[in-house]
mmCIF file of C-alpha atoms and ligand atoms in Angstrom:
data_model
loop_
_atom_site.group_PDB
_atom_site.id
_atom_site.type_symbol
_atom_site.label_atom_id
_atom_site.label_comp_id
_atom_site.label_asym_id
_atom_site.label_seq_id
_atom_site.Cartn_x
_atom_site.Cartn_y
_atom_site.Cartn_z
ATOM 1 C CA MET A 1 7.953 25.101 15.421
ATOM 2 C CA THR A 2 9.062 28.083 17.431
ATOM 3 C CA ASN A 3 5.668 29.385 18.574
ATOM 4 C CA LYS A 4 4.931 28.537 22.150
ATOM 5 C CA GLU A 5 2.139 30.960 22.923
ATOM 6 C CA THR A 6 -1.080 29.596 24.312
ATOM 7 C CA ILE A 7 -4.232 30.564 22.460
ATOM 8 C CA LEU A 8 -7.730 30.199 23.854
ATOM 9 C CA ILE A 9 -10.413 29.392 21.290
ATOM 10 C CA VAL A 10 -13.901 30.427 22.407
ATOM 11 C CA GLU A 11 -16.293 28.920 19.893
ATOM 12 C CA ASP A 12 -19.388 26.747 20.162
ATOM 13 C CA ASP A 13 -19.344 25.625 16.522
ATOM 14 C CA PHE A 14 -17.633 22.249 16.432
ATOM 15 C CA GLN A 15 -16.323 22.526 12.853
ATOM 16 C CA ILE A 16 -14.916 26.052 13.154
ATOM 17 C CA ARG A 17 -13.342 25.134 16.484
ATOM 18 C CA ASN A 18 -11.594 22.121 14.960
ATOM 19 C CA PHE A 19 -10.462 24.106 11.948
ATOM 20 C CA ILE A 20 -8.952 26.836 14.142
ATOM 21 C CA SER A 21 -7.229 24.480 16.565
ATOM 22 C CA TYR A 22 -5.852 22.356 13.716
ATOM 23 C CA SER A 23 -4.402 25.480 12.014
ATOM 24 C CA LEU A 24 -2.867 26.737 15.246
ATOM 25 C CA LYS A 25 -1.375 23.441 16.392
ATOM 26 C CA ASN A 26 0.216 23.070 12.957
ATOM 27 C CA GLU A 27 2.072 26.329 13.624
ATOM 28 C CA GLY A 28 3.231 25.201 17.056
ATOM 29 C CA TYR A 29 0.757 27.156 19.183
ATOM 30 C CA ILE A 30 -0.705 25.546 22.275
ATOM 31 C CA CYS A 31 -4.523 25.551 22.126
ATOM 32 C CA LYS A 32 -7.183 25.613 24.789
ATOM 33 C CA ILE A 33 -10.790 25.324 23.723
ATOM 34 C CA VAL A 34 -13.989 26.380 25.481
ATOM 35 C CA SER A 35 -17.502 26.803 24.102
ATOM 36 C CA THR A 36 -19.060 29.356 26.460
ATOM 37 C CA GLY A 37 -18.346 32.904 27.570
ATOM 38 C CA SER A 38 -18.262 32.061 31.265
ATOM 39 C CA ARG A 39 -15.733 29.253 30.714
ATOM 40 C CA ALA A 40 -13.650 31.704 28.669
ATOM 41 C CA ILE A 41 -13.544 34.282 31.461
ATOM 42 C CA ASN A 42 -12.705 31.596 34.014
ATOM 43 C CA THR A 43 -9.885 30.197 31.906
ATOM 44 C CA ILE A 44 -8.322 33.605 31.263
ATOM 45 C CA ALA A 45 -8.569 34.479 34.950
ATOM 46 C CA ASN A 46 -6.986 31.250 36.178
ATOM 47 C CA GLU A 47 -4.710 29.850 33.479
ATOM 48 C CA THR A 48 -1.924 31.008 31.173
ATOM 49 C CA VAL A 49 -3.421 32.399 27.973
ATOM 50 C CA ASP A 50 -1.583 34.727 25.554
ATOM 51 C CA LEU A 51 -4.361 35.473 23.072
ATOM 52 C CA VAL A 52 -8.095 34.838 22.686
ATOM 53 C CA ILE A 53 -10.025 33.990 19.542
ATOM 54 C CA LEU A 54 -13.594 34.864 20.418
ATOM 55 C CA ASP A 55 -16.797 33.967 18.604
ATOM 56 C CA LEU A 56 -19.451 36.641 19.178
ATOM 57 C CA GLY A 57 -22.428 34.270 19.074
ATOM 58 C CA LEU A 58 -22.006 32.143 22.189
ATOM 59 C CA PRO A 59 -24.678 30.036 23.918
ATOM 60 C CA ASP A 60 -24.491 31.804 27.312
ATOM 61 C CA ILE A 61 -23.038 35.342 27.395
ATOM 62 C CA ASP A 62 -22.869 37.507 24.264
ATOM 63 C CA GLY A 63 -19.271 37.747 22.960
ATOM 64 C CA ILE A 64 -19.577 41.552 23.182
ATOM 65 C CA ASP A 65 -20.184 41.248 26.934
ATOM 66 C CA VAL A 66 -17.228 38.893 27.264
ATOM 67 C CA ILE A 67 -14.994 41.640 25.785
ATOM 68 C CA ARG A 68 -16.508 44.255 28.088
ATOM 69 C CA MET A 69 -15.912 42.076 31.167
ATOM 70 C CA LEU A 70 -12.382 41.075 30.154
ATOM 71 C CA ARG A 71 -11.315 44.644 29.452
ATOM 72 C CA GLU A 72 -12.103 45.622 33.024
ATOM 73 C CA TRP A 73 -9.038 43.690 34.178
ATOM 74 C CA SER A 74 -7.138 42.249 31.219
ATOM 75 C CA ASP A 75 -5.067 43.535 28.261
ATOM 76 C CA ILE A 76 -5.000 40.145 26.582
ATOM 77 C CA PRO A 77 -5.187 40.369 22.760
ATOM 78 C CA ILE A 78 -8.688 39.468 21.531
ATOM 79 C CA ILE A 79 -9.486 38.519 17.942
ATOM 80 C CA VAL A 80 -13.197 38.411 17.284
ATOM 81 C CA VAL A 81 -14.771 35.944 14.872
ATOM 82 C CA SER A 82 -18.071 37.059 13.396
ATOM 83 C CA ALA A 83 -20.474 36.501 10.527
ATOM 84 C CA ARG A 84 -20.316 38.560 7.361
ATOM 85 C CA ASP A 85 -23.330 40.796 7.985
ATOM 86 C CA GLN A 86 -22.313 41.998 11.439
ATOM 87 C CA ASP A 87 -20.410 45.207 10.600
ATOM 88 C CA ARG A 88 -21.961 47.104 13.496
ATOM 89 C CA GLU A 89 -21.008 44.356 15.916
ATOM 90 C CA LYS A 90 -17.435 44.259 14.595
ATOM 91 C CA ALA A 91 -17.067 48.000 15.077
ATOM 92 C CA TYR A 92 -18.625 47.753 18.525
ATOM 93 C CA ALA A 93 -16.275 44.904 19.500
ATOM 94 C CA LEU A 94 -13.253 46.957 18.380
ATOM 95 C CA ASP A 95 -14.472 50.030 20.255
ATOM 96 C CA LEU A 96 -14.811 47.944 23.415
ATOM 97 C CA GLY A 97 -11.194 46.864 23.103
ATOM 98 C CA ALA A 98 -11.005 43.852 20.794
ATOM 99 C CA ASP A 99 -7.779 43.928 18.770
ATOM 100 C CA ASP A 100 -9.028 42.647 15.445
ATOM 101 C CA TYR A 101 -11.732 40.612 13.781
ATOM 102 C CA LEU A 102 -12.072 37.810 11.271
ATOM 103 C CA THR A 103 -15.153 37.342 9.117
ATOM 104 C CA LYS A 104 -16.421 33.805 8.617
ATOM 105 C CA PRO A 105 -15.418 31.978 6.506
ATOM 106 C CA PHE A 106 -11.695 32.778 6.811
ATOM 107 C CA SER A 107 -8.543 30.950 5.748
ATOM 108 C CA SER A 108 -5.880 29.656 8.108
ATOM 109 C CA THR A 109 -3.377 32.026 6.409
ATOM 110 C CA GLU A 110 -5.608 34.971 7.330
ATOM 111 C CA LEU A 111 -6.079 33.669 10.864
ATOM 112 C CA LEU A 112 -2.351 33.177 11.449
ATOM 113 C CA ALA A 113 -1.500 36.601 10.009
ATOM 114 C CA ARG A 114 -3.982 38.321 12.359
ATOM 115 C CA ILE A 115 -2.584 36.406 15.325
ATOM 116 C CA ARG A 116 0.963 37.502 14.495
ATOM 117 C CA VAL A 117 -0.147 41.144 14.219
ATOM 118 C CA ALA A 118 -1.994 41.003 17.552
ATOM 119 C CA MET A 119 0.988 39.342 19.280
ATOM 120 C CA ARG A 120 3.357 41.991 17.910
ATOM 121 C CA HIS A 121 1.046 44.726 19.165
ATOM 122 C CA MET A 122 0.982 43.157 22.600
ATOM 123 C CA LYS A 123 4.773 43.095 22.707
ATOM 124 C CA ARG A 124 4.917 46.710 21.526
ATOM 125 C CA ARG A 125 2.500 47.711 24.282
ATOM 126 C CA GLU A 126 4.687 45.904 26.789
ATOM 127 C CA SER A 127 7.901 47.629 25.750
ATOM 128 C CA VAL A 128 7.973 50.820 27.769
ATOM 129 C CA LYS A 129 10.244 52.643 25.354
ATOM 130 C CA LYS A 130 8.152 54.755 23.028
ATOM 131 C CA GLN A 131 9.175 54.822 19.413
ATOM 132 C CA SER A 132 9.876 58.330 18.203
ATOM 133 C CA VAL A 133 9.868 57.303 14.535
ATOM 134 C CA ILE A 134 7.517 54.786 12.937
ATOM 135 C CA GLN A 135 8.078 53.579 9.404
ATOM 136 C CA VAL A 136 5.657 51.727 7.135
ATOM 137 C CA GLY A 137 6.999 51.066 3.632
ATOM 138 C CA GLY A 138 8.148 54.391 2.190
ATOM 139 C CA LEU A 139 6.191 56.329 4.776
ATOM 140 C CA SER A 140 7.645 57.512 8.078
ATOM 141 C CA VAL A 141 6.452 59.710 10.921
ATOM 142 C CA ASP A 142 8.868 61.380 13.327
ATOM 143 C CA PHE A 143 6.732 62.194 16.365
ATOM 144 C CA GLU A 144 9.287 64.394 18.098
ATOM 145 C CA LYS A 145 9.856 66.626 15.087
ATOM 146 C CA ARG A 146 6.327 66.148 13.694
ATOM 147 C CA ILE A 147 7.778 65.371 10.266
ATOM 148 C CA VAL A 148 6.185 62.997 7.770
ATOM 149 C CA ASN A 149 8.316 61.604 4.953
ATOM 150 C CA LEU A 150 7.194 59.752 1.865
ATOM 151 C CA ASP A 151 9.873 57.977 -0.189
ATOM 152 C CA GLY A 152 12.531 60.253 1.301
ATOM 153 C CA ASN A 153 10.694 63.543 0.747
ATOM 154 C CA GLU A 154 9.005 65.532 3.459
ATOM 155 C CA ILE A 155 5.276 65.972 2.903
ATOM 156 C CA HIS A 156 3.216 68.722 4.444
ATOM 157 C CA LEU A 157 0.102 67.703 6.327
ATOM 158 C CA THR A 158 -2.481 69.905 8.007
ATOM 159 C CA PRO A 159 -2.684 69.453 11.811
ATOM 160 C CA MET A 160 -5.813 67.285 11.418
ATOM 161 C CA GLU A 161 -4.224 65.173 8.687
ATOM 162 C CA TYR A 162 -1.189 64.727 10.925
ATOM 163 C CA SER A 163 -3.410 63.599 13.834
ATOM 164 C CA LEU A 164 -5.185 61.103 11.595
ATOM 165 C CA MET A 165 -1.894 59.809 10.206
ATOM 166 C CA SER A 166 -0.423 59.453 13.725
ATOM 167 C CA LEU A 167 -3.433 57.535 14.993
ATOM 168 C CA LEU A 168 -3.389 55.102 12.064
ATOM 169 C CA ILE A 169 0.360 54.511 11.959
ATOM 170 C CA LYS A 170 0.532 53.908 15.718
ATOM 171 C CA ASN A 171 -2.135 51.241 15.210
ATOM 172 C CA ARG A 172 -0.661 49.874 11.964
ATOM 173 C CA GLY A 173 -1.942 46.439 11.065
ATOM 174 C CA LYS A 174 -5.063 46.986 13.139
ATOM 175 C CA VAL A 175 -8.491 48.329 12.288
ATOM 176 C CA VAL A 176 -9.321 51.683 13.814
ATOM 177 C CA THR A 177 -13.080 52.190 13.832
ATOM 178 C CA THR A 178 -14.746 55.260 12.338
ATOM 179 C CA ALA A 179 -16.256 56.094 15.746
ATOM 180 C CA SER A 180 -12.902 55.930 17.522
ATOM 181 C CA VAL A 181 -11.190 58.131 14.899
ATOM 182 C CA ILE A 182 -13.955 60.740 15.235
ATOM 183 C CA LYS A 183 -13.736 60.611 19.024
ATOM 184 C CA GLU A 184 -9.943 60.955 18.967
ATOM 185 C CA LEU A 185 -9.791 63.780 16.422
ATOM 186 C CA TRP A 186 -12.927 65.805 17.075
ATOM 187 C CA GLY A 187 -13.824 64.778 20.615
ATOM 188 C CA PRO A 188 -16.677 62.705 22.039
ATOM 189 C CA GLY A 189 -19.387 65.286 21.285
ATOM 190 C CA TYR A 190 -18.985 64.893 17.542
ATOM 191 C CA GLY A 191 -21.153 61.770 17.336
ATOM 192 C CA GLN A 192 -21.433 59.909 14.084
ATOM 193 C CA ASP A 193 -20.664 62.692 11.615
ATOM 194 C CA THR A 194 -18.570 60.677 9.181
ATOM 195 C CA GLN A 195 -18.556 63.236 6.358
ATOM 196 C CA ALA A 196 -15.791 65.340 7.906
ATOM 197 C CA LEU A 197 -13.674 62.226 8.354
ATOM 198 C CA ARG A 198 -14.259 61.098 4.773
ATOM 199 C CA THR A 199 -13.158 64.529 3.518
ATOM 200 C CA LEU A 200 -10.088 64.494 5.749
ATOM 201 C CA MET A 201 -9.206 60.954 4.655
ATOM 202 C CA ALA A 202 -9.533 61.891 0.980
ATOM 203 C CA GLY A 203 -7.124 64.799 1.517
ATOM 204 C CA LEU A 204 -4.590 62.623 3.340
ATOM 205 C CA ARG A 205 -4.780 59.912 0.692
ATOM 206 C CA ARG A 206 -4.139 62.447 -2.070
ATOM 207 C CA LYS A 207 -0.882 63.333 -0.325
ATOM 208 C CA ILE A 208 0.393 59.834 0.461
ATOM 209 C CA GLU A 209 -1.147 57.485 -2.084
ATOM 210 C CA THR A 210 0.045 57.292 -5.704
ATOM 211 C CA ASN A 211 -3.472 56.202 -6.673
ATOM 212 C CA PRO A 212 -5.988 57.215 -3.958
ATOM 213 C CA ALA A 213 -8.589 54.893 -5.520
ATOM 214 C CA LYS A 214 -6.269 51.934 -4.933
ATOM 215 C CA PRO A 215 -4.543 52.820 -1.668
ATOM 216 C CA ARG A 216 -1.265 51.151 -0.685
ATOM 217 C CA TYR A 217 -1.125 52.479 2.872
ATOM 218 C CA ILE A 218 -4.568 53.156 4.292
ATOM 219 C CA MET A 219 -7.177 50.498 3.552
ATOM 220 C CA THR A 220 -10.901 51.032 4.041
ATOM 221 C CA GLU A 221 -12.629 48.323 6.050
ATOM 222 C CA ILE A 222 -16.144 48.803 4.732
ATOM 223 C CA GLY A 223 -18.703 49.509 7.431
ATOM 224 C CA VAL A 224 -16.076 49.393 10.189
ATOM 225 C CA GLY A 225 -13.192 51.817 9.734
ATOM 226 C CA TYR A 226 -9.631 52.019 8.395
ATOM 227 C CA ARG A 227 -6.503 49.909 8.601
ATOM 228 C CA MET A 228 -2.959 51.141 7.961
ATOM 229 C CA VAL A 229 -0.864 48.344 6.438
ATOM 230 C CA GLU A 230 2.007 47.026 8.548
ATOM 231 C CA GLU A 231 4.842 47.186 6.018
HETATM 232 CA CA1 LIG B 301 -21.356 30.644 17.606
#
């Protein structure tokens, strides 16, 4: 048991709360549990917490508002827990600064994997040194030279494909929402025009995926966005 991070569970459902805390304690994490949004904000403001698992449907404040309030003063990793039919809410939570989401019901393996990813991201954010090369499997991006390699061979991307690739690989392991990709690549005025992004994504996948219909690197998170695998 080498994990010593403290995780705050914000969940009003007794069974889910117990399931999460049992899974975490088994892995050596220290757990704190609250059932309302206001208690969550208080705890994060006044106690040591390294990561938050946040249910969106809370009895007092909406989970979405908890994220909005926290992000005004805190970088703490937030993993949102939501019901299956809440794609819009998931995307909204990510756009407001949540790090990831889990859809109920989820396994403890899935939960623990997402926690590890979010913790790694936090540590990466903390390390001031910027990586000039990022590698994921056989894919690597050299940001200084603007060179992308796949299995040892340089591949040629258009400037837009390169921007998309950079955004996804810098956020590897995490979901990047459709809205945030559009905003980053085309600017805030572009709205919700997802067709251009779909076309761009198809072009990028043809260059980096052996079988674009079964991608190895860039996964589609239906209704939410895209996730580059971590390794
Ligand atoms: Ca709830």
